[in-house]
mmCIF file of C-alpha atoms in Angstrom:
data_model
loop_
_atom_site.group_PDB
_atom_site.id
_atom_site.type_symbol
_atom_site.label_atom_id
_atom_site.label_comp_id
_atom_site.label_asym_id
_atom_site.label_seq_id
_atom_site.Cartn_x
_atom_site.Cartn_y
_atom_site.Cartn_z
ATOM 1 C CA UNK T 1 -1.952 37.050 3.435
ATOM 2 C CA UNK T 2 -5.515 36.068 4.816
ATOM 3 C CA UNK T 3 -5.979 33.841 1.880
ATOM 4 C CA UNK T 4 -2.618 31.690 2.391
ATOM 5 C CA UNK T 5 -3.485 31.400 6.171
ATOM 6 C CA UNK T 6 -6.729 30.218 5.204
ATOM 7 C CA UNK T 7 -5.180 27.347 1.601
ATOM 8 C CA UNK T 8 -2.613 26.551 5.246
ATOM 9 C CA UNK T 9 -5.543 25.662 7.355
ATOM 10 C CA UNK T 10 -7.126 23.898 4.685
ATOM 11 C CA UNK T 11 -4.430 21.598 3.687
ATOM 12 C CA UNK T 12 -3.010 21.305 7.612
ATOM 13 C CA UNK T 13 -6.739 20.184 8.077
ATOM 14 C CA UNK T 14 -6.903 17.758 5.237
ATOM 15 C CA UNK T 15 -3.669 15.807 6.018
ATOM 16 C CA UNK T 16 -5.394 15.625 9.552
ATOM 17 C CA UNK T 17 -7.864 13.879 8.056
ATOM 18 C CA UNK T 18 -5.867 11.832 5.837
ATOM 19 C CA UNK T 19 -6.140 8.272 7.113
ATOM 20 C CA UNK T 20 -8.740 5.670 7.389
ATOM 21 C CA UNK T 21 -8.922 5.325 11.164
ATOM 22 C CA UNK T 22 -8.951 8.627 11.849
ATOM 23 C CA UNK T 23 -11.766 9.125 9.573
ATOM 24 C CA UNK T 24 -13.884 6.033 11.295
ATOM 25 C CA UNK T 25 -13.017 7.640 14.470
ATOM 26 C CA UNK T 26 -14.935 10.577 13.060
ATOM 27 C CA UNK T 27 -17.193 8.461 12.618
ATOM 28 C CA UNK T 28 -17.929 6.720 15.542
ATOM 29 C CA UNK T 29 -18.030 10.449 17.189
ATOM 30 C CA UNK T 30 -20.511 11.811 14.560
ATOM 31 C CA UNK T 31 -23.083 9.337 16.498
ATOM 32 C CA UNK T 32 -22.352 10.742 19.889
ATOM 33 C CA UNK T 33 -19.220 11.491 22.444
ATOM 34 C CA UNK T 34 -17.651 8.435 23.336
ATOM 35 C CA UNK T 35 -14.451 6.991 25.413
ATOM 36 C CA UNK T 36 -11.140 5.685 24.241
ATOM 37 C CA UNK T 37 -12.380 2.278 24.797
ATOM 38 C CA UNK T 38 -15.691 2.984 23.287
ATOM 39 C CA UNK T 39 -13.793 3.567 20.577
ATOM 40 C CA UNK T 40 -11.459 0.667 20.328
ATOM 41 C CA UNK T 41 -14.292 -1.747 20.927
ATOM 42 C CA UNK T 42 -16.496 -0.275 18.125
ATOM 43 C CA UNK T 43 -13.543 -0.479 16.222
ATOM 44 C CA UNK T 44 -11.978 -4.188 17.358
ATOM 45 C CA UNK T 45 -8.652 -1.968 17.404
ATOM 46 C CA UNK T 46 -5.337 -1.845 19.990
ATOM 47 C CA UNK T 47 -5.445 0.918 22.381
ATOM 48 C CA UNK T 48 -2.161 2.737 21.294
ATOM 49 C CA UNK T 49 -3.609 2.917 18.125
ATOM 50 C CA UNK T 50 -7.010 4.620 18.515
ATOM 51 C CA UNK T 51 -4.980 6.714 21.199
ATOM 52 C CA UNK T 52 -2.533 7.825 18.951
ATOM 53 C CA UNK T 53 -4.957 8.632 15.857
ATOM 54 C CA UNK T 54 -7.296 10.909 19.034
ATOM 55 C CA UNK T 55 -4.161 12.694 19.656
ATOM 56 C CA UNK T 56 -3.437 13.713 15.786
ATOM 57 C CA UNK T 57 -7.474 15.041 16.073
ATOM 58 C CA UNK T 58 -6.932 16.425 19.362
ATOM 59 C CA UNK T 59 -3.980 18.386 18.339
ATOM 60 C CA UNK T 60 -5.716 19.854 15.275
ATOM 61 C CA UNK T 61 -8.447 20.678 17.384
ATOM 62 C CA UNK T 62 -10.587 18.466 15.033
ATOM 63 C CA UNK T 63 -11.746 16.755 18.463
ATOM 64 C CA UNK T 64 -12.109 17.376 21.589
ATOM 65 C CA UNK T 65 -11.635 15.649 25.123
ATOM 66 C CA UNK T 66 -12.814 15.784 28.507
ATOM 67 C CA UNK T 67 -11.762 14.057 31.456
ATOM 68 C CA UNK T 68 -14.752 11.859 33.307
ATOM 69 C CA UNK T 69 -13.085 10.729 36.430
ATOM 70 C CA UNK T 70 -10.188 8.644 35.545
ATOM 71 C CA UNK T 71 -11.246 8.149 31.808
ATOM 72 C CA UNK T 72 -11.146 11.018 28.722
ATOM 73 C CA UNK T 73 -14.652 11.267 26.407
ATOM 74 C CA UNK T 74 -14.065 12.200 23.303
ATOM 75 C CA UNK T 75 -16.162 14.405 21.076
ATOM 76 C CA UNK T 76 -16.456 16.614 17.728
ATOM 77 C CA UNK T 77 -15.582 20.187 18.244
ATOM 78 C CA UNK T 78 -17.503 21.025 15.196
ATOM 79 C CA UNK T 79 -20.452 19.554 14.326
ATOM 80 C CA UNK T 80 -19.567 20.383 10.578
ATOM 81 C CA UNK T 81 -17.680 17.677 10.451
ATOM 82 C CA UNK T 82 -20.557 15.122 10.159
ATOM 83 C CA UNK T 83 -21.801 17.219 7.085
ATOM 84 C CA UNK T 84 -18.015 16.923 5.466
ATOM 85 C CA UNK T 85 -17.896 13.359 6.277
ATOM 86 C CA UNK T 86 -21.274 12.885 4.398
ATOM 87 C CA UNK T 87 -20.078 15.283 1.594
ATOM 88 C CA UNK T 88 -17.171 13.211 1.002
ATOM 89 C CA UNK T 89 -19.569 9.921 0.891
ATOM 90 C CA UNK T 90 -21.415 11.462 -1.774
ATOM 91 C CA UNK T 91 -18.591 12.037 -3.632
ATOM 92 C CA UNK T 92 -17.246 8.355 -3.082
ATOM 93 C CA UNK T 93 -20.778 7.927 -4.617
ATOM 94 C CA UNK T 94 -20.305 10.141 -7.764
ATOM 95 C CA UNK T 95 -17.447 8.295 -8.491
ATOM 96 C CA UNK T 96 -18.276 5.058 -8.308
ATOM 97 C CA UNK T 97 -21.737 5.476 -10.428
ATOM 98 C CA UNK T 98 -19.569 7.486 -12.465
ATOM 99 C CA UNK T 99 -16.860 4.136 -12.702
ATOM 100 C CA UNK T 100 -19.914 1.638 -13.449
ATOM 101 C CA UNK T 101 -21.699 3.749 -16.104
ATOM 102 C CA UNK T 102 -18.093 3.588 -18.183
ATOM 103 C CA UNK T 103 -17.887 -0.454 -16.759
ATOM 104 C CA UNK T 104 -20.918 -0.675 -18.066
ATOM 105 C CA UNK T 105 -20.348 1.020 -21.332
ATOM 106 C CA UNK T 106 -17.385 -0.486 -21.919
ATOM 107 C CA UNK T 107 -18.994 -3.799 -21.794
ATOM 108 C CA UNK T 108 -21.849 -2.860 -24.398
ATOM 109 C CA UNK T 109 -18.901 -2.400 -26.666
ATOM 110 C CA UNK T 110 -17.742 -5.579 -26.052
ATOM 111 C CA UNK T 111 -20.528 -7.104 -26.543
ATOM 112 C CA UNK T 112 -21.239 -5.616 -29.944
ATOM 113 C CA UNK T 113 -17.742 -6.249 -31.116
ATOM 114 C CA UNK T 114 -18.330 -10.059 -30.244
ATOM 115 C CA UNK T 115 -22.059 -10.298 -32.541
ATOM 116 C CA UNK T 116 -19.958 -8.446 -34.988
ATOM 117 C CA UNK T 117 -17.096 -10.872 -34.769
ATOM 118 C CA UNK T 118 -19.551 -13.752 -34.929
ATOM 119 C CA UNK T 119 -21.801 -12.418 -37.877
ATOM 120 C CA UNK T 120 -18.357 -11.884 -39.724
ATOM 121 C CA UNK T 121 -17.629 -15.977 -38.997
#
């Protein structure tokens, strides 16, 4: 039972996580707490938008806000978050070295094939 509660949170977390603003929003907030529009000016993006992605985050308590007066600041509620947002850059990494070493392989083939068509001529 434990361990379907826990594959739940995981993939309830995950699809949290699953789109690009909300991930540069995660971003931003890795480098400090910062307002709404903090936000939308680091990102060049509409209010409703940036509000609407916070309140996904908010609601699975993947951020957290306060209220400053008459604005909210926005923050990380887990600090592990930065180290899964690097975690998945690495792996973006791996993958892409990964894609040019075949690129690359697969154009050393070519290559051969070519001097072999052209010694053959």
């Amino acid at each position: 039972m434990l361990n379907m509660d826990m594959q739940q949170f995981k993939a309830d977390f995950f699809k949290a996580l699953a789109h690009p603003l909300r991930i540069k929003i995660l971003e931003i907030l890795a480098e400090g707490e910062k307002s709404v529009n903090e936000i939308q000016n680091i990102l060049g993006s509409e209010g409703s938008a940036v509000s609407q992605q916070l309140m996904i985050l908010r609601n699975k308590n993947i951020v957290s806000g306060t209220k400053e007066g008459n604005r909210v600041i926005y923050s990380l509620r887990d600090p592990m978050i930065i180290e899964l947002l690097q975690v998945a850059r690495q792996i973006f990494n791996n993958h892409l070295v990964s894609t040019i070493s075949m690129f690359d392989k697969l154009q050393e083939k070519e290559e051969i094939e070519d001097k072999k068509r052209n010694v053959e001529e």
